[in-house]
Amino acid sequence: MEPIWAVGLMTGTVLDGNIDVALLKTDGETVETAGAYTLAPYPPEIRSLLEETLAQARVWEFEGPEPAIFAVAEEALTRAQSHAVQDLVESAGLTMDDIGIVGFHGQTVLHRAPTSGRLGDTRQLGDGELMASILGCRVAYDFRTADVRAGGQGAPLAAVYHAALLRGVDRSGDSAVLNLGGVGNISWWDGEDLVIAFDTGPANAPLNDFIKSLGLGEMDRDGALGASGKVDEERLARLLEHPYMTAPYPKSLDRYSFTAAMADGLSPEDGAATLSAFTTSAVGKALDLLPRRPKRLIVAGGGRRNPTIMAMLEQRAGVEAVSADEFGWRGDAVEAELFAFLAVRVLRGLPISFPTTTGAPRPLQGGRLAG
């Protein structure tokens, strides 16, 4: 198949109020061109709607009928993201006729990993049929459900794209890709046929929630609070005893598996420092689980912009940490690019999850096609 233009969409569980939108020219195996990228802010009313939706999802917990707010939020975010696609395509000097497919991840409102004797479950809000009708092009969506129904974790899905990026950087197996969004996830490629991926632990979500709860803004901007605080080492040691830290992969987390309550009772500075130390120490434990411990982490996602976290990765995880931007990647765009890449794989009938990434029983096709 010849490479085609695809648009990828992502809104993370960290709820930063933005829609990540990226253009990618790809055949679903290699990347020919990285096109335009933007952060399109949600209108404030949609952001508030999504925050309330996530709160109701935590009460729902997959029991009984879905909260009525899901349908309201799903339509609102689908329309907002459709407009964001149109705006980006137009700004790039293209038309929707030039776009082969849109990869629409939607908004994760709840994710439950499988346990022995029970399948997992996952819910992303996003109406692919509505988006296809608005945009007049094909849309791939609902990327995780098929994997979960087959007994997989449903996450992370980034490995196949991270491996494609690593092919242009390091084929030795000495590098891994770490994405620090709401949750952290790592992808390691041995340079041949083996790709491993799993969630490492929390990333920005507990830290951002802690800062917001204190009325100190949306995040620990530039890691300033964390840098000025002192890590509660005793508390950190207890947190690191959580069984998830040493559980074998494949494994995945919900955005609220670890919360800001981990910093209860600490000052803003010490709380930020301790939460940052937990995120980075969890990464260190994740590296110890891999067949070979990588020497370098290529870090994407918002967490790479926090100098305190980047420094702690080296100190507490014992690994060189380098921003994805230093390799010519777009560190903020990687997740949106991923869903453009996966959309083309869905279109081609290629697998998007694997036994060593989500625990799927075999390489699995996933996603649904609209339009």
Tab-separated table of C-alpha atoms in Angstrom:
chain	number	residue	atom	x	y	z
A	1	MET	CA	0.000	0.000	0.000
A	2	GLU	CA	1.211	3.477	-0.821
A	3	PRO	CA	1.469	5.865	2.166
A	4	ILE	CA	-1.632	8.003	2.701
A	5	TRP	CA	-2.375	11.093	4.710
A	6	ALA	CA	-4.039	10.260	8.010
A	7	VAL	CA	-5.122	12.465	10.886
A	8	GLY	CA	-4.679	11.275	14.455
A	9	LEU	CA	-6.603	12.578	17.458
A	10	MET	CA	-5.873	12.164	21.142
A	11	THR	CA	-7.193	13.668	24.346
A	12	GLY	CA	-5.413	12.293	27.366
A	13	THR	CA	-6.745	11.346	30.751
A	14	VAL	CA	-4.798	14.219	32.287
A	15	LEU	CA	-7.596	16.526	30.995
A	16	ASP	CA	-5.407	19.456	30.047
A	17	GLY	CA	-8.268	20.928	28.018
A	18	ASN	CA	-6.665	20.298	24.635
A	19	ILE	CA	-7.263	18.087	21.621
A	20	ASP	CA	-4.012	16.813	20.099
A	21	VAL	CA	-4.352	16.697	16.296
A	22	ALA	CA	-1.593	15.470	13.982
A	23	LEU	CA	-1.166	14.731	10.282
A	24	LEU	CA	0.949	11.754	9.295
A	25	LYS	CA	1.703	10.251	5.887
A	26	THR	CA	2.156	6.529	6.467
A	27	ASP	CA	1.406	3.022	5.258
A	28	GLY	CA	0.962	1.809	8.841
A	29	GLU	CA	4.425	0.261	8.923
A	30	THR	CA	6.763	3.152	8.194
A	31	VAL	CA	6.408	6.926	8.389
A	32	GLU	CA	6.976	8.912	5.210
A	33	THR	CA	6.142	12.410	6.464
A	34	ALA	CA	5.073	14.017	9.722
A	35	GLY	CA	2.656	16.760	8.734
A	36	ALA	CA	1.051	19.604	10.632
A	37	TYR	CA	0.271	19.308	14.328
A	38	THR	CA	-1.678	21.447	16.762
A	39	LEU	CA	-3.158	21.601	20.227
A	40	ALA	CA	-6.774	22.659	19.774
A	41	PRO	CA	-8.305	23.872	23.041
A	42	TYR	CA	-11.709	22.558	24.007
A	43	PRO	CA	-14.318	25.217	24.778
A	44	PRO	CA	-14.420	25.647	28.581
A	45	GLU	CA	-17.916	24.176	28.795
A	46	ILE	CA	-16.759	20.901	27.192
A	47	ARG	CA	-13.815	20.672	29.534
A	48	SER	CA	-16.150	21.055	32.507
A	49	LEU	CA	-18.506	18.495	30.966
A	50	LEU	CA	-15.670	15.972	30.611
A	51	GLU	CA	-14.525	16.508	34.198
A	52	GLU	CA	-18.041	15.757	35.435
A	53	THR	CA	-18.248	12.768	33.088
A	54	LEU	CA	-15.069	11.259	34.538
A	55	ALA	CA	-16.382	11.810	38.048
A	56	GLN	CA	-19.619	9.986	37.218
A	57	ALA	CA	-17.682	7.195	35.480
A	58	ARG	CA	-15.811	6.472	38.709
A	59	VAL	CA	-19.127	6.031	40.504
A	60	TRP	CA	-20.522	3.878	37.680
A	61	GLU	CA	-17.557	1.433	37.565
A	62	PHE	CA	-19.122	-0.608	34.726
A	63	GLU	CA	-22.095	-1.542	36.926
A	64	GLY	CA	-25.606	-0.987	35.542
A	65	PRO	CA	-26.605	1.389	32.737
A	66	GLU	CA	-24.166	4.054	31.647
A	67	PRO	CA	-24.654	7.527	33.132
A	68	ALA	CA	-26.783	9.737	30.882
A	69	ILE	CA	-23.980	12.290	30.758
A	70	PHE	CA	-21.922	9.895	28.601
A	71	ALA	CA	-24.136	10.440	25.550
A	72	VAL	CA	-24.108	14.221	26.014
A	73	ALA	CA	-20.323	14.352	26.395
A	74	GLU	CA	-19.761	11.922	23.514
A	75	GLU	CA	-21.647	14.067	21.022
A	76	ALA	CA	-20.043	17.298	22.245
A	77	LEU	CA	-16.481	16.005	22.082
A	78	THR	CA	-17.046	14.272	18.729
A	79	ARG	CA	-18.252	17.515	17.173
A	80	ALA	CA	-15.410	19.526	18.748
A	81	GLN	CA	-12.789	17.048	17.546
A	82	SER	CA	-14.305	16.933	14.062
A	83	HIS	CA	-13.958	20.695	13.803
A	84	ALA	CA	-10.364	20.446	15.047
A	85	VAL	CA	-9.603	18.007	12.212
A	86	GLN	CA	-11.148	20.317	9.622
A	87	ASP	CA	-9.179	23.297	10.939
A	88	LEU	CA	-5.846	21.449	10.910
A	89	VAL	CA	-6.349	20.002	7.426
A	90	GLU	CA	-7.285	23.420	6.041
A	91	SER	CA	-4.326	25.107	7.751
A	92	ALA	CA	-2.013	22.533	6.140
A	93	GLY	CA	-3.268	23.496	2.680
A	94	LEU	CA	-5.136	20.224	2.211
A	95	THR	CA	-8.796	19.275	1.914
A	96	MET	CA	-10.668	16.372	3.454
A	97	ASP	CA	-10.499	14.678	0.039
A	98	ASP	CA	-6.737	14.383	0.616
A	99	ILE	CA	-7.222	12.480	3.881
A	100	GLY	CA	-7.360	8.699	3.680
A	101	ILE	CA	-8.544	8.127	7.231
A	102	VAL	CA	-8.897	9.745	10.670
A	103	GLY	CA	-7.825	7.903	13.813
A	104	PHE	CA	-10.252	8.945	16.566
A	105	HIS	CA	-9.209	7.628	19.969
A	106	GLY	CA	-11.896	9.434	21.951
A	107	GLN	CA	-11.827	10.209	25.656
A	108	THR	CA	-11.125	7.374	28.068
A	109	VAL	CA	-13.539	7.700	30.975
A	110	LEU	CA	-12.851	4.352	32.649
A	111	HIS	CA	-10.426	1.491	32.185
A	112	ARG	CA	-10.346	-1.723	34.203
A	113	ALA	CA	-7.547	-4.220	33.696
A	114	PRO	CA	-8.407	-7.926	33.567
A	115	THR	CA	-7.847	-10.159	36.562
A	116	SER	CA	-7.770	-13.926	36.873
A	117	GLY	CA	-11.246	-15.137	35.999
A	118	ARG	CA	-12.534	-11.745	34.844
A	119	LEU	CA	-12.144	-9.898	31.575
A	120	GLY	CA	-11.158	-6.267	31.744
A	121	ASP	CA	-13.309	-3.432	30.487
A	122	THR	CA	-12.711	-0.068	28.901
A	123	ARG	CA	-14.824	2.870	27.750
A	124	GLN	CA	-13.768	5.609	25.392
A	125	LEU	CA	-16.292	8.275	24.451
A	126	GLY	CA	-16.291	8.980	20.723
A	127	ASP	CA	-18.918	8.501	18.013
A	128	GLY	CA	-17.010	7.401	14.921
A	129	GLU	CA	-20.108	7.291	12.726
A	130	LEU	CA	-20.994	10.871	13.634
A	131	MET	CA	-17.447	12.042	12.923
A	132	ALA	CA	-17.420	10.247	9.553
A	133	SER	CA	-20.681	11.949	8.592
A	134	ILE	CA	-19.334	15.370	9.585
A	135	LEU	CA	-15.960	14.968	7.868
A	136	GLY	CA	-17.050	12.925	4.857
A	137	CYS	CA	-14.150	10.505	5.209
A	138	ARG	CA	-13.348	7.186	6.845
A	139	VAL	CA	-12.791	7.122	10.591
A	140	ALA	CA	-11.151	4.408	12.695
A	141	TYR	CA	-12.261	4.426	16.320
A	142	ASP	CA	-12.874	2.241	19.397
A	143	PHE	CA	-9.312	0.931	19.275
A	144	ARG	CA	-9.279	-0.890	22.610
A	145	THR	CA	-12.488	-2.902	22.985
A	146	ALA	CA	-11.607	-5.855	20.740
A	147	ASP	CA	-8.384	-6.422	22.659
A	148	VAL	CA	-10.161	-6.318	26.014
A	149	ARG	CA	-12.905	-8.689	24.822
A	150	ALA	CA	-10.202	-11.151	23.753
A	151	GLY	CA	-8.665	-11.099	27.231
A	152	GLY	CA	-6.033	-8.407	26.663
A	153	GLN	CA	-5.310	-5.336	28.736
A	154	GLY	CA	-6.532	-2.917	26.057
A	155	ALA	CA	-3.423	-0.824	26.727
A	156	PRO	CA	-0.883	0.365	25.912
A	157	LEU	CA	-1.327	0.553	22.149
A	158	ALA	CA	1.716	2.710	21.435
A	159	ALA	CA	4.297	-0.041	20.990
A	160	VAL	CA	3.939	-0.669	17.262
A	161	TYR	CA	4.378	3.057	16.501
A	162	HIS	CA	7.183	3.526	19.019
A	163	ALA	CA	9.020	0.602	17.399
A	164	ALA	CA	8.611	2.238	13.981
A	165	LEU	CA	10.171	5.423	15.381
A	166	LEU	CA	12.988	3.522	17.108
A	167	ARG	CA	13.984	1.911	13.803
A	168	GLY	CA	15.288	5.285	12.708
A	169	VAL	CA	17.151	5.941	15.956
A	170	ASP	CA	18.479	2.825	17.667
A	171	ARG	CA	18.339	-0.798	16.585
A	172	SER	CA	20.470	-2.084	19.463
A	173	GLY	CA	17.755	-2.498	22.103
A	174	ASP	CA	19.582	-0.021	24.328
A	175	SER	CA	16.815	2.595	24.012
A	176	ALA	CA	13.173	2.534	25.045
A	177	VAL	CA	10.358	5.036	24.592
A	178	LEU	CA	8.672	6.364	27.712
A	179	ASN	CA	5.436	8.310	27.362
A	180	LEU	CA	4.496	10.426	30.360
A	181	GLY	CA	0.861	11.462	30.045
A	182	GLY	CA	-1.730	10.901	32.747
A	183	VAL	CA	-0.263	7.405	33.130
A	184	GLY	CA	3.258	6.360	32.163
A	185	ASN	CA	3.872	3.667	29.562
A	186	ILE	CA	7.040	2.198	28.122
A	187	SER	CA	7.857	0.488	24.815
A	188	TRP	CA	11.030	-1.556	24.315
A	189	TRP	CA	12.153	-3.108	21.023
A	190	ASP	CA	15.013	-5.594	20.918
A	191	GLY	CA	16.057	-4.473	17.434
A	192	GLU	CA	14.657	-7.596	15.789
A	193	ASP	CA	11.190	-9.071	16.308
A	194	LEU	CA	10.339	-8.545	19.980
A	195	VAL	CA	8.386	-5.495	21.186
A	196	ILE	CA	7.317	-5.214	24.830
A	197	ALA	CA	5.076	-2.521	26.285
A	198	PHE	CA	3.186	-1.872	29.517
A	199	ASP	CA	2.089	0.887	31.852
A	200	THR	CA	4.823	1.813	34.313
A	201	GLY	CA	2.673	3.595	36.887
A	202	PRO	CA	1.246	7.081	37.335
A	203	ALA	CA	2.733	10.017	35.479
A	204	ASN	CA	1.233	13.519	35.426
A	205	ALA	CA	-2.306	12.756	36.642
A	206	PRO	CA	-1.760	12.572	40.446
A	207	LEU	CA	0.680	15.487	40.377
A	208	ASN	CA	-1.658	17.700	38.356
A	209	ASP	CA	-4.638	16.774	40.551
A	210	PHE	CA	-2.608	17.592	43.662
A	211	ILE	CA	-1.648	21.026	42.315
A	212	LYS	CA	-5.228	21.762	41.234
A	213	SER	CA	-6.648	20.713	44.604
A	214	LEU	CA	-4.467	23.339	46.270
A	215	GLY	CA	-5.573	26.074	43.887
A	216	LEU	CA	-2.014	26.460	42.608
A	217	GLY	CA	-2.716	26.084	38.899
A	218	GLU	CA	-3.085	23.219	36.454
A	219	MET	CA	0.315	21.553	36.923
A	220	ASP	CA	3.726	21.824	38.550
A	221	ARG	CA	4.933	24.158	35.832
A	222	ASP	CA	8.616	23.639	35.035
A	223	GLY	CA	8.802	21.285	38.032
A	224	ALA	CA	9.328	24.308	40.275
A	225	LEU	CA	7.384	23.039	43.300
A	226	GLY	CA	8.910	19.582	43.118
A	227	ALA	CA	12.398	21.025	42.804
A	228	SER	CA	11.944	23.113	45.949
A	229	GLY	CA	10.463	20.305	48.049
A	230	LYS	CA	11.858	17.345	49.950
A	231	VAL	CA	10.844	13.795	49.088
A	232	ASP	CA	9.156	11.930	51.937
A	233	GLU	CA	11.398	8.886	51.548
A	234	GLU	CA	9.536	6.804	54.114
A	235	ARG	CA	6.216	7.382	52.384
A	236	LEU	CA	7.821	6.761	49.002
A	237	ALA	CA	9.179	3.416	50.166
A	238	ARG	CA	5.681	2.360	51.251
A	239	LEU	CA	4.175	3.458	47.940
A	240	LEU	CA	6.756	1.436	46.042
A	241	GLU	CA	5.610	-1.708	47.848
A	242	HIS	CA	2.388	-1.602	45.825
A	243	PRO	CA	2.056	-4.981	44.075
A	244	TYR	CA	1.699	-3.331	40.656
A	245	MET	CA	5.350	-2.299	40.778
A	246	THR	CA	6.650	-5.860	40.548
A	247	ALA	CA	3.706	-7.512	38.763
A	248	PRO	CA	4.786	-9.098	35.473
A	249	TYR	CA	3.745	-7.522	32.194
A	250	PRO	CA	1.466	-7.245	30.307
A	251	LYS	CA	-0.280	-4.846	32.652
A	252	SER	CA	-2.213	-1.582	32.467
A	253	LEU	CA	-3.676	1.101	34.690
A	254	ASP	CA	-6.650	3.412	34.890
A	255	ARG	CA	-6.005	7.124	35.274
A	256	TYR	CA	-7.238	6.863	38.883
A	257	SER	CA	-5.374	3.686	39.869
A	258	PHE	CA	-2.977	5.972	41.750
A	259	THR	CA	-4.312	9.304	42.987
A	260	ALA	CA	-3.249	12.587	44.535
A	261	ALA	CA	-4.188	11.117	47.927
A	262	MET	CA	-0.657	9.682	47.949
A	263	ALA	CA	0.498	13.174	48.954
A	264	ASP	CA	-2.144	13.815	51.641
A	265	GLY	CA	-0.786	15.832	54.540
A	266	LEU	CA	2.343	17.025	52.761
A	267	SER	CA	3.184	20.613	51.904
A	268	PRO	CA	2.762	21.658	48.263
A	269	GLU	CA	6.506	21.443	47.710
A	270	ASP	CA	7.057	18.119	49.471
A	271	GLY	CA	3.922	16.628	47.928
A	272	ALA	CA	5.048	17.566	44.423
A	273	ALA	CA	8.534	16.207	45.100
A	274	THR	CA	7.203	12.929	46.511
A	275	LEU	CA	4.718	12.352	43.675
A	276	SER	CA	7.444	13.085	41.113
A	277	ALA	CA	9.774	10.672	42.890
A	278	PHE	CA	7.110	7.962	42.860
A	279	THR	CA	6.489	8.352	39.124
A	280	THR	CA	10.194	8.092	38.321
A	281	SER	CA	10.963	5.317	40.808
A	282	ALA	CA	8.091	3.302	39.301
A	283	VAL	CA	9.768	3.699	35.908
A	284	GLY	CA	12.958	2.296	37.406
A	285	LYS	CA	11.097	-0.761	38.637
A	286	ALA	CA	9.515	-1.155	35.201
A	287	LEU	CA	12.937	-1.161	33.544
A	288	ASP	CA	14.022	-3.975	35.843
A	289	LEU	CA	11.239	-6.161	34.426
A	290	LEU	CA	12.456	-5.955	30.829
A	291	PRO	CA	14.571	-8.761	29.302
A	292	ARG	CA	17.407	-6.257	29.059
A	293	ARG	CA	17.558	-2.970	30.922
A	294	PRO	CA	17.796	-0.099	28.405
A	295	LYS	CA	20.487	2.494	28.891
A	296	ARG	CA	18.417	5.376	27.540
A	297	LEU	CA	14.805	6.535	27.692
A	298	ILE	CA	13.415	8.689	24.903
A	299	VAL	CA	10.705	10.614	26.729
A	300	ALA	CA	7.519	11.860	25.066
A	301	GLY	CA	4.373	13.414	26.505
A	302	GLY	CA	3.880	16.343	28.840
A	303	GLY	CA	6.086	14.904	31.571
A	304	ARG	CA	9.212	15.538	29.522
A	305	ARG	CA	8.636	19.268	30.072
A	306	ASN	CA	9.080	18.845	33.836
A	307	PRO	CA	12.821	19.217	34.561
A	308	THR	CA	12.366	17.766	38.046
A	309	ILE	CA	10.881	14.561	36.640
A	310	MET	CA	13.545	14.340	33.929
A	311	ALA	CA	16.316	14.734	36.513
A	312	MET	CA	14.682	12.217	38.850
A	313	LEU	CA	14.499	9.677	36.021
A	314	GLU	CA	18.279	9.693	35.937
A	315	GLN	CA	18.653	9.741	39.734
A	316	ARG	CA	15.926	7.309	40.762
A	317	ALA	CA	15.398	5.140	37.690
A	318	GLY	CA	19.115	4.953	36.918
A	319	VAL	CA	18.819	5.661	33.220
A	320	GLU	CA	19.680	8.432	30.776
A	321	ALA	CA	16.517	10.410	30.006
A	322	VAL	CA	16.363	12.418	26.785
A	323	SER	CA	13.448	14.419	25.386
A	324	ALA	CA	11.947	12.953	22.218
A	325	ASP	CA	12.394	16.360	20.594
A	326	GLU	CA	16.169	15.857	20.566
A	327	PHE	CA	15.693	13.050	18.051
A	328	GLY	CA	13.596	15.171	15.716
A	329	TRP	CA	10.367	13.669	17.041
A	330	ARG	CA	7.528	15.924	18.143
A	331	GLY	CA	7.238	15.029	21.803
A	332	ASP	CA	3.782	16.535	22.206
A	333	ALA	CA	2.483	14.984	18.990
A	334	VAL	CA	3.569	11.360	19.406
A	335	GLU	CA	0.267	10.130	20.853
A	336	ALA	CA	-1.845	11.827	18.187
A	337	GLU	CA	0.526	10.542	15.483
A	338	LEU	CA	0.134	7.081	16.984
A	339	PHE	CA	-3.599	7.040	16.286
A	340	ALA	CA	-3.060	8.225	12.718
A	341	PHE	CA	-0.607	5.315	12.342
A	342	LEU	CA	-2.996	2.823	13.960
A	343	ALA	CA	-5.894	4.057	11.830
A	344	VAL	CA	-3.996	3.092	8.682
A	345	ARG	CA	-3.255	-0.310	10.199
A	346	VAL	CA	-6.975	-0.740	10.928
A	347	LEU	CA	-7.722	0.194	7.326
A	348	ARG	CA	-5.204	-2.402	6.103
A	349	GLY	CA	-6.351	-5.124	8.498
A	350	LEU	CA	-2.975	-5.191	10.291
A	351	PRO	CA	-2.728	-6.063	13.992
A	352	ILE	CA	-2.548	-3.240	16.509
A	353	SER	CA	-2.023	-5.241	19.725
A	354	PHE	CA	0.167	-8.198	20.537
A	355	PRO	CA	0.755	-10.816	23.261
A	356	THR	CA	3.813	-8.921	24.554
A	357	THR	CA	2.145	-5.507	24.600
A	358	THR	CA	-1.412	-6.019	25.850
A	359	GLY	CA	-1.472	-9.738	26.586
A	360	ALA	CA	-3.755	-10.410	23.629
A	361	PRO	CA	-3.887	-14.135	22.846
A	362	ARG	CA	-2.393	-13.475	19.379
A	363	PRO	CA	-1.608	-10.426	17.202
A	364	LEU	CA	-5.028	-8.789	17.021
A	365	GLN	CA	-6.686	-6.481	14.571
A	366	GLY	CA	-8.717	-3.894	16.409
A	367	GLY	CA	-10.650	-0.718	15.970
A	368	ARG	CA	-13.869	-0.130	14.084
A	369	LEU	CA	-14.276	1.592	10.727
A	370	ALA	CA	-16.917	4.213	9.968
A	371	GLY	CA	-17.632	5.878	6.663
